[in-house]
mmCIF file of C-alpha atoms in Angstrom:
data_model
loop_
_atom_site.group_PDB
_atom_site.id
_atom_site.type_symbol
_atom_site.label_atom_id
_atom_site.label_comp_id
_atom_site.label_asym_id
_atom_site.label_seq_id
_atom_site.Cartn_x
_atom_site.Cartn_y
_atom_site.Cartn_z
ATOM 1 C CA MET S 1 1.315 -50.794 4.836
ATOM 2 C CA SER S 2 -2.092 -51.775 6.278
ATOM 3 C CA HIS S 3 -3.351 -50.808 9.717
ATOM 4 C CA ASP S 4 -5.618 -53.076 11.752
ATOM 5 C CA ALA S 5 -8.927 -51.532 12.710
ATOM 6 C CA PRO S 6 -9.555 -51.160 16.472
ATOM 7 C CA PRO S 7 -11.875 -53.744 18.019
ATOM 8 C CA ALA S 8 -15.563 -52.910 17.818
ATOM 9 C CA SER S 9 -15.802 -53.072 21.600
ATOM 10 C CA SER S 10 -13.165 -50.349 21.880
ATOM 11 C CA LEU S 11 -15.070 -48.089 19.461
ATOM 12 C CA ALA S 12 -18.258 -48.606 21.398
ATOM 13 C CA ALA S 13 -16.582 -47.734 24.665
ATOM 14 C CA ASN S 14 -15.117 -44.544 23.221
ATOM 15 C CA ALA S 15 -18.492 -43.554 21.791
ATOM 16 C CA GLU S 16 -20.083 -43.965 25.196
ATOM 17 C CA ASP S 17 -17.455 -41.721 26.809
ATOM 18 C CA THR S 18 -17.872 -38.951 24.190
ATOM 19 C CA PRO S 19 -20.630 -36.357 24.881
ATOM 20 C CA ALA S 20 -23.201 -36.155 22.142
ATOM 21 C CA SER S 21 -23.205 -33.032 19.910
ATOM 22 C CA PRO S 22 -26.271 -31.531 18.235
ATOM 23 C CA ALA S 23 -26.776 -32.842 14.692
ATOM 24 C CA GLY S 24 -24.756 -30.995 12.081
ATOM 25 C CA GLU S 25 -22.715 -29.039 14.645
ATOM 26 C CA ALA S 26 -18.935 -29.065 14.437
ATOM 27 C CA LYS S 27 -16.863 -27.226 16.986
ATOM 28 C CA ALA S 28 -13.127 -26.687 17.269
ATOM 29 C CA ALA S 29 -11.553 -28.134 20.381
ATOM 30 C CA HIS S 30 -10.002 -24.762 21.125
ATOM 31 C CA PRO S 31 -11.934 -21.867 19.552
ATOM 32 C CA MET S 32 -9.682 -19.170 18.081
ATOM 33 C CA ASP S 33 -10.326 -15.473 17.727
ATOM 34 C CA MET S 34 -10.286 -15.243 13.910
ATOM 35 C CA SER S 35 -9.458 -11.539 13.959
ATOM 36 C CA ILE S 36 -6.171 -12.323 15.723
ATOM 37 C CA PHE S 37 -5.460 -15.182 13.308
ATOM 38 C CA VAL S 38 -6.162 -13.097 10.181
ATOM 39 C CA THR S 39 -4.073 -10.171 11.428
ATOM 40 C CA ALA S 40 -1.131 -12.411 12.310
ATOM 41 C CA ALA S 41 -1.329 -14.258 8.968
ATOM 42 C CA ALA S 42 -1.465 -11.012 6.974
ATOM 43 C CA HIS S 43 1.488 -9.643 8.935
ATOM 44 C CA ASP S 44 3.491 -12.793 8.215
ATOM 45 C CA MET S 45 2.648 -12.628 4.494
ATOM 46 C CA LYS S 46 3.631 -8.957 4.391
ATOM 47 C CA ASN S 47 7.035 -9.740 5.894
ATOM 48 C CA SER S 48 7.635 -12.559 3.394
ATOM 49 C CA ILE S 49 6.673 -10.369 0.457
ATOM 50 C CA SER S 50 8.997 -7.626 1.712
ATOM 51 C CA VAL S 51 11.868 -10.129 1.632
ATOM 52 C CA ILE S 52 10.954 -11.207 -1.920
ATOM 53 C CA ALA S 53 10.836 -7.557 -3.022
ATOM 54 C CA ALA S 54 14.309 -6.981 -1.572
ATOM 55 C CA PHE S 55 15.654 -9.998 -3.499
ATOM 56 C CA LEU S 56 14.094 -8.696 -6.725
ATOM 57 C CA GLU S 57 15.590 -5.241 -6.174
ATOM 58 C CA ASP S 58 19.025 -6.817 -5.710
ATOM 59 C CA ALA S 59 18.556 -8.902 -8.877
ATOM 60 C CA LEU S 60 17.619 -5.843 -10.937
ATOM 61 C CA ARG S 61 20.556 -3.904 -9.527
ATOM 62 C CA GLU S 62 22.902 -6.722 -10.533
ATOM 63 C CA MET S 63 21.412 -6.791 -14.035
ATOM 64 C CA ASP S 64 21.803 -3.032 -14.430
ATOM 65 C CA GLU S 65 25.433 -3.199 -13.337
ATOM 66 C CA HIS S 66 26.054 -5.709 -16.124
ATOM 67 C CA ASN S 67 24.026 -3.715 -18.671
ATOM 68 C CA VAL S 68 21.547 -6.540 -19.128
ATOM 69 C CA ALA S 69 18.692 -4.197 -20.012
ATOM 70 C CA SER S 70 20.453 -3.095 -23.177
ATOM 71 C CA ALA S 71 22.044 -6.422 -24.006
ATOM 72 C CA ALA S 72 21.748 -7.871 -27.476
ATOM 73 C CA ASP S 73 20.651 -11.183 -25.983
ATOM 74 C CA ALA S 74 16.867 -11.044 -26.198
ATOM 75 C CA THR S 75 16.506 -13.673 -23.494
ATOM 76 C CA GLU S 76 18.445 -11.645 -20.943
ATOM 77 C CA ALA S 77 16.469 -8.528 -21.807
ATOM 78 C CA ALA S 78 13.222 -10.454 -21.379
ATOM 79 C CA VAL S 79 14.343 -11.728 -17.964
ATOM 80 C CA HIS S 80 15.117 -8.150 -16.931
ATOM 81 C CA SER S 81 11.666 -7.002 -18.031
ATOM 82 C CA LEU S 82 9.891 -9.866 -16.251
ATOM 83 C CA THR S 83 11.881 -9.259 -13.061
ATOM 84 C CA HIS S 84 10.868 -5.617 -13.146
ATOM 85 C CA ARG S 85 7.204 -6.586 -13.536
ATOM 86 C CA ALA S 86 7.522 -9.082 -10.686
ATOM 87 C CA LEU S 87 8.998 -6.381 -8.440
ATOM 88 C CA TYR S 88 6.157 -3.986 -9.223
ATOM 89 C CA GLU S 89 3.469 -6.593 -8.517
ATOM 90 C CA THR S 90 5.222 -7.735 -5.334
ATOM 91 C CA GLN S 91 5.405 -4.202 -3.982
ATOM 92 C CA ARG S 92 1.790 -3.587 -4.971
ATOM 93 C CA VAL S 93 0.605 -6.683 -3.077
ATOM 94 C CA ASN S 94 2.751 -5.722 -0.089
ATOM 95 C CA GLY S 95 1.173 -2.276 -0.037
ATOM 96 C CA HIS S 96 -2.306 -3.772 -0.233
ATOM 97 C CA LEU S 97 -1.586 -6.085 2.698
ATOM 98 C CA VAL S 98 -0.416 -3.129 4.781
ATOM 99 C CA GLN S 99 -3.601 -1.258 3.913
ATOM 100 C CA ILE S 100 -5.894 -4.230 4.561
ATOM 101 C CA MET S 101 -4.315 -4.770 7.976
ATOM 102 C CA ALA S 102 -4.719 -1.103 8.874
ATOM 103 C CA LEU S 103 -8.346 -0.952 7.658
ATOM 104 C CA PHE S 104 -9.191 -4.112 9.595
ATOM 105 C CA LYS S 105 -7.701 -2.695 12.798
ATOM 106 C CA LEU S 106 -9.495 0.611 12.263
ATOM 107 C CA ASP S 107 -12.797 -1.194 11.693
ATOM 108 C CA GLN S 108 -12.293 -3.205 14.887
ATOM 109 C CA GLY S 109 -11.238 -0.130 16.853
ATOM 110 C CA HIS S 110 -7.791 -1.621 17.492
ATOM 111 C CA TYR S 111 -5.582 0.628 15.368
ATOM 112 C CA PRO S 112 -3.226 2.708 17.539
ATOM 113 C CA PHE S 113 -3.866 6.015 15.727
ATOM 114 C CA ASP S 114 -0.846 8.072 16.756
ATOM 115 C CA PRO S 115 -0.361 11.505 15.154
ATOM 116 C CA GLU S 116 2.968 13.142 15.850
ATOM 117 C CA VAL S 117 5.013 16.096 14.674
ATOM 118 C CA MET S 118 6.838 15.135 11.478
ATOM 119 C CA GLU S 119 9.661 16.910 9.663
ATOM 120 C CA LEU S 120 8.177 17.204 6.190
ATOM 121 C CA ASN S 121 11.362 17.246 4.123
ATOM 122 C CA ASP S 122 12.709 14.082 5.797
ATOM 123 C CA PHE S 123 9.321 12.392 5.382
ATOM 124 C CA ALA S 124 9.210 13.185 1.664
ATOM 125 C CA GLU S 125 12.771 12.012 1.063
ATOM 126 C CA GLU S 126 12.099 8.720 2.856
ATOM 127 C CA ALA S 127 8.945 8.091 0.805
ATOM 128 C CA ALA S 128 10.787 8.826 -2.445
ATOM 129 C CA ALA S 129 13.672 6.563 -1.431
ATOM 130 C CA ARG S 130 11.222 3.669 -1.005
ATOM 131 C CA VAL S 131 10.199 3.758 -4.686
ATOM 132 C CA ARG S 132 13.400 4.913 -6.394
ATOM 133 C CA PRO S 133 14.834 1.404 -7.015
ATOM 134 C CA LEU S 134 11.804 0.545 -9.145
ATOM 135 C CA ALA S 135 11.705 3.979 -10.769
ATOM 136 C CA LEU S 136 15.380 3.646 -11.693
ATOM 137 C CA VAL S 137 14.922 0.438 -13.668
ATOM 138 C CA LYS S 138 12.062 2.079 -15.576
ATOM 139 C CA GLY S 139 14.130 5.167 -16.331
ATOM 140 C CA ILE S 140 11.840 7.438 -14.298
ATOM 141 C CA GLN S 141 13.141 10.371 -12.267
ATOM 142 C CA VAL S 142 11.486 10.944 -8.870
ATOM 143 C CA GLU S 143 12.041 14.466 -7.544
ATOM 144 C CA VAL S 144 11.149 15.825 -4.097
ATOM 145 C CA LEU S 145 10.006 19.447 -3.831
ATOM 146 C CA THR S 146 9.539 21.004 -0.393
ATOM 147 C CA GLN S 147 10.406 24.651 -0.953
ATOM 148 C CA GLY S 148 8.445 27.445 0.696
ATOM 149 C CA LEU S 149 7.304 25.543 3.783
ATOM 150 C CA GLU S 150 5.984 27.718 6.616
ATOM 151 C CA ASP S 151 7.619 25.802 9.475
ATOM 152 C CA GLY S 152 8.565 22.535 7.775
ATOM 153 C CA GLU S 153 6.483 20.421 10.149
ATOM 154 C CA GLY S 154 3.253 18.456 9.893
ATOM 155 C CA TYR S 155 1.150 16.625 12.466
ATOM 156 C CA PHE S 156 -0.107 13.226 11.340
ATOM 157 C CA ASP S 157 0.089 9.456 11.820
ATOM 158 C CA ARG S 158 3.370 8.665 10.145
ATOM 159 C CA GLU S 159 2.679 5.008 9.252
ATOM 160 C CA LEU S 160 -0.727 5.662 7.702
ATOM 161 C CA ILE S 161 0.297 8.704 5.675
ATOM 162 C CA PHE S 162 3.536 7.041 4.585
ATOM 163 C CA SER S 163 1.554 4.084 3.221
ATOM 164 C CA VAL S 164 -0.810 6.400 1.305
ATOM 165 C CA VAL S 165 2.013 8.429 -0.238
ATOM 166 C CA VAL S 166 4.176 5.435 -1.161
ATOM 167 C CA GLN S 167 1.258 3.685 -2.856
ATOM 168 C CA ALA S 168 0.480 6.873 -4.793
ATOM 169 C CA LEU S 169 4.110 6.950 -5.934
ATOM 170 C CA PHE S 170 4.049 3.301 -7.022
ATOM 171 C CA ASN S 171 0.874 3.988 -8.978
ATOM 172 C CA ALA S 172 2.528 6.981 -10.641
ATOM 173 C CA ILE S 173 5.529 4.833 -11.605
ATOM 174 C CA LYS S 174 3.198 2.464 -13.425
ATOM 175 C CA TYR S 175 1.840 5.233 -15.666
ATOM 176 C CA ALA S 176 4.602 7.846 -15.834
ATOM 177 C CA LYS S 177 6.791 8.238 -18.889
ATOM 178 C CA THR S 178 9.952 9.764 -17.426
ATOM 179 C CA ARG S 179 9.160 12.044 -14.456
ATOM 180 C CA ILE S 180 7.360 12.126 -11.102
ATOM 181 C CA ASN S 181 7.238 14.947 -8.575
ATOM 182 C CA LEU S 182 6.511 14.480 -4.883
ATOM 183 C CA SER S 183 5.823 17.963 -3.574
ATOM 184 C CA ILE S 184 4.829 19.119 -0.081
ATOM 185 C CA SER S 185 3.637 22.623 0.698
ATOM 186 C CA GLN S 186 1.926 24.450 3.556
ATOM 187 C CA ARG S 187 -0.937 26.884 3.139
ATOM 188 C CA ASP S 188 -3.339 28.404 5.680
ATOM 189 C CA GLY S 189 -2.422 25.829 8.304
ATOM 190 C CA LEU S 190 -2.834 22.914 5.900
ATOM 191 C CA VAL S 191 -0.244 20.463 4.590
ATOM 192 C CA GLU S 192 -0.674 19.579 0.897
ATOM 193 C CA ILE S 193 1.074 16.492 -0.479
ATOM 194 C CA ARG S 194 1.035 16.087 -4.276
ATOM 195 C CA VAL S 195 2.177 13.186 -6.433
ATOM 196 C CA GLU S 196 2.327 14.263 -10.097
ATOM 197 C CA ASP S 197 3.427 12.266 -13.150
ATOM 198 C CA ASP S 198 3.901 12.910 -16.859
ATOM 199 C CA GLY S 199 1.648 10.062 -17.973
ATOM 200 C CA ALA S 200 -1.708 10.194 -19.731
ATOM 201 C CA GLY S 201 -3.595 11.179 -16.581
ATOM 202 C CA TYR S 202 -6.493 9.538 -14.772
ATOM 203 C CA PRO S 203 -9.323 8.159 -16.925
ATOM 204 C CA ALA S 204 -12.553 10.140 -16.968
ATOM 205 C CA PHE S 205 -14.531 7.545 -15.004
ATOM 206 C CA MET S 206 -12.104 7.813 -12.069
ATOM 207 C CA LEU S 207 -12.325 11.590 -11.998
ATOM 208 C CA GLU S 208 -16.124 11.419 -12.149
ATOM 209 C CA ARG S 209 -16.473 8.686 -9.526
ATOM 210 C CA GLY S 210 -13.995 10.285 -7.164
ATOM 211 C CA PHE S 211 -12.678 8.174 -4.331
ATOM 212 C CA ALA S 212 -13.928 4.669 -3.843
ATOM 213 C CA ASP S 213 -16.258 3.411 -1.151
ATOM 214 C CA ARG S 214 -17.243 -0.125 -0.207
ATOM 215 C CA SER S 215 -19.776 -0.282 -3.025
ATOM 216 C CA SER S 216 -17.191 0.361 -5.739
ATOM 217 C CA ILE S 217 -15.803 -3.185 -5.959
ATOM 218 C CA ASN S 218 -15.980 -4.358 -9.568
ATOM 219 C CA ASN S 219 -15.927 -8.152 -9.878
ATOM 220 C CA ARG S 220 -15.627 -8.019 -13.654
ATOM 221 C CA THR S 221 -12.438 -5.967 -13.613
ATOM 222 C CA SER S 222 -11.124 -7.253 -10.252
ATOM 223 C CA SER S 223 -10.871 -3.606 -9.191
ATOM 224 C CA THR S 224 -11.456 -3.121 -5.482
ATOM 225 C CA GLY S 225 -10.536 0.555 -5.292
ATOM 226 C CA LEU S 226 -8.638 -0.376 -2.124
ATOM 227 C CA GLY S 227 -5.912 2.240 -2.489
ATOM 228 C CA LEU S 228 -8.343 5.103 -3.044
ATOM 229 C CA TYR S 229 -10.686 3.944 -0.275
ATOM 230 C CA PHE S 230 -7.756 3.593 2.131
ATOM 231 C CA ALA S 231 -6.425 7.043 1.243
ATOM 232 C CA ARG S 232 -9.785 8.704 1.917
ATOM 233 C CA GLN S 233 -10.322 6.875 5.218
ATOM 234 C CA VAL S 234 -6.835 7.781 6.417
ATOM 235 C CA ALA S 235 -7.230 11.421 5.411
ATOM 236 C CA GLN S 236 -10.538 11.761 7.247
ATOM 237 C CA LEU S 237 -9.017 10.388 10.451
ATOM 238 C CA HIS S 238 -6.915 13.540 10.649
ATOM 239 C CA ARG S 239 -8.985 16.344 12.159
ATOM 240 C CA GLN S 240 -8.286 19.685 13.757
ATOM 241 C CA GLY S 241 -11.286 21.653 14.966
ATOM 242 C CA THR S 242 -13.795 21.732 12.099
ATOM 243 C CA ARG S 243 -11.165 20.759 9.533
ATOM 244 C CA GLU S 244 -10.480 17.217 8.354
ATOM 245 C CA GLY S 245 -8.143 15.682 5.825
ATOM 246 C CA SER S 246 -9.208 15.141 2.221
ATOM 247 C CA THR S 247 -8.076 13.502 -1.011
ATOM 248 C CA GLN S 248 -8.490 14.476 -4.635
ATOM 249 C CA LEU S 249 -7.602 13.240 -8.121
ATOM 250 C CA GLU S 250 -6.794 15.715 -10.893
ATOM 251 C CA ASN S 251 -5.317 15.842 -14.360
ATOM 252 C CA GLY S 252 -2.936 18.589 -15.397
ATOM 253 C CA GLY S 253 -0.481 19.884 -12.839
ATOM 254 C CA THR S 254 3.205 20.345 -13.528
ATOM 255 C CA PHE S 255 3.504 17.725 -16.282
ATOM 256 C CA GLY S 256 -0.039 17.594 -17.641
ATOM 257 C CA GLY S 257 -0.511 14.038 -16.337
ATOM 258 C CA GLY S 258 -2.173 12.604 -13.256
ATOM 259 C CA CYS S 259 -2.084 14.324 -9.877
ATOM 260 C CA PHE S 260 -2.952 12.763 -6.509
ATOM 261 C CA LEU S 261 -3.573 15.370 -3.792
ATOM 262 C CA LEU S 262 -3.669 14.667 -0.052
ATOM 263 C CA THR S 263 -4.543 17.576 2.249
ATOM 264 C CA LEU S 264 -4.072 17.399 6.025
ATOM 265 C CA PRO S 265 -5.005 19.937 8.732
#
């Protein structure tokens, strides 16, 4: 369907009524604070991805109940494997969005940093419960160890530390063979949180480089080091007197694999 062009006289009249703009300048009618827009968009994406992850978890649970993983039908087994991979990637992206949002708010001075007294055993069990559905389909056991705590309480920002620990657990699931330990201990007024796996351990370059900073982005490998950078920034937010939180990567530990260590005052 064709549309008749407006009369030339009408165009001329409109042009006369419209204030002139400097050459090459384009302005939105209603300027928007982009920081608010980006934060809201990331939050919306995070919620959508969380829903997708829940659907994938349900699908894998249904498959396991019908023994699809061990079925003779190669197609069904392949679908199970691909669904598992999709769940891992979905949860990884969701974790990255949470971390990006937090880092952005911290950089802008808008993050409501809110340390509070936390019951360490409950915290550890909740973090382990978040990753167990994925660990289960990979045949990996996630065990929580909190014996020997001095008072069983820590003082930290629950949302930030939970995000760090859960992402460390998801990373361990990717490389573990059969076992992961999440252990929390107290020593000399410090809380130590360890995530250990029975995989091959961290590669030498990661142990040598330590934790990432903003200069560690590798465009060739698409590695941003976001998780490690986020973990270090979050740890250092937690201070008590002259002490501040720290992070460390090791190989060895209980299973001889990789070990992520988070220490909080």
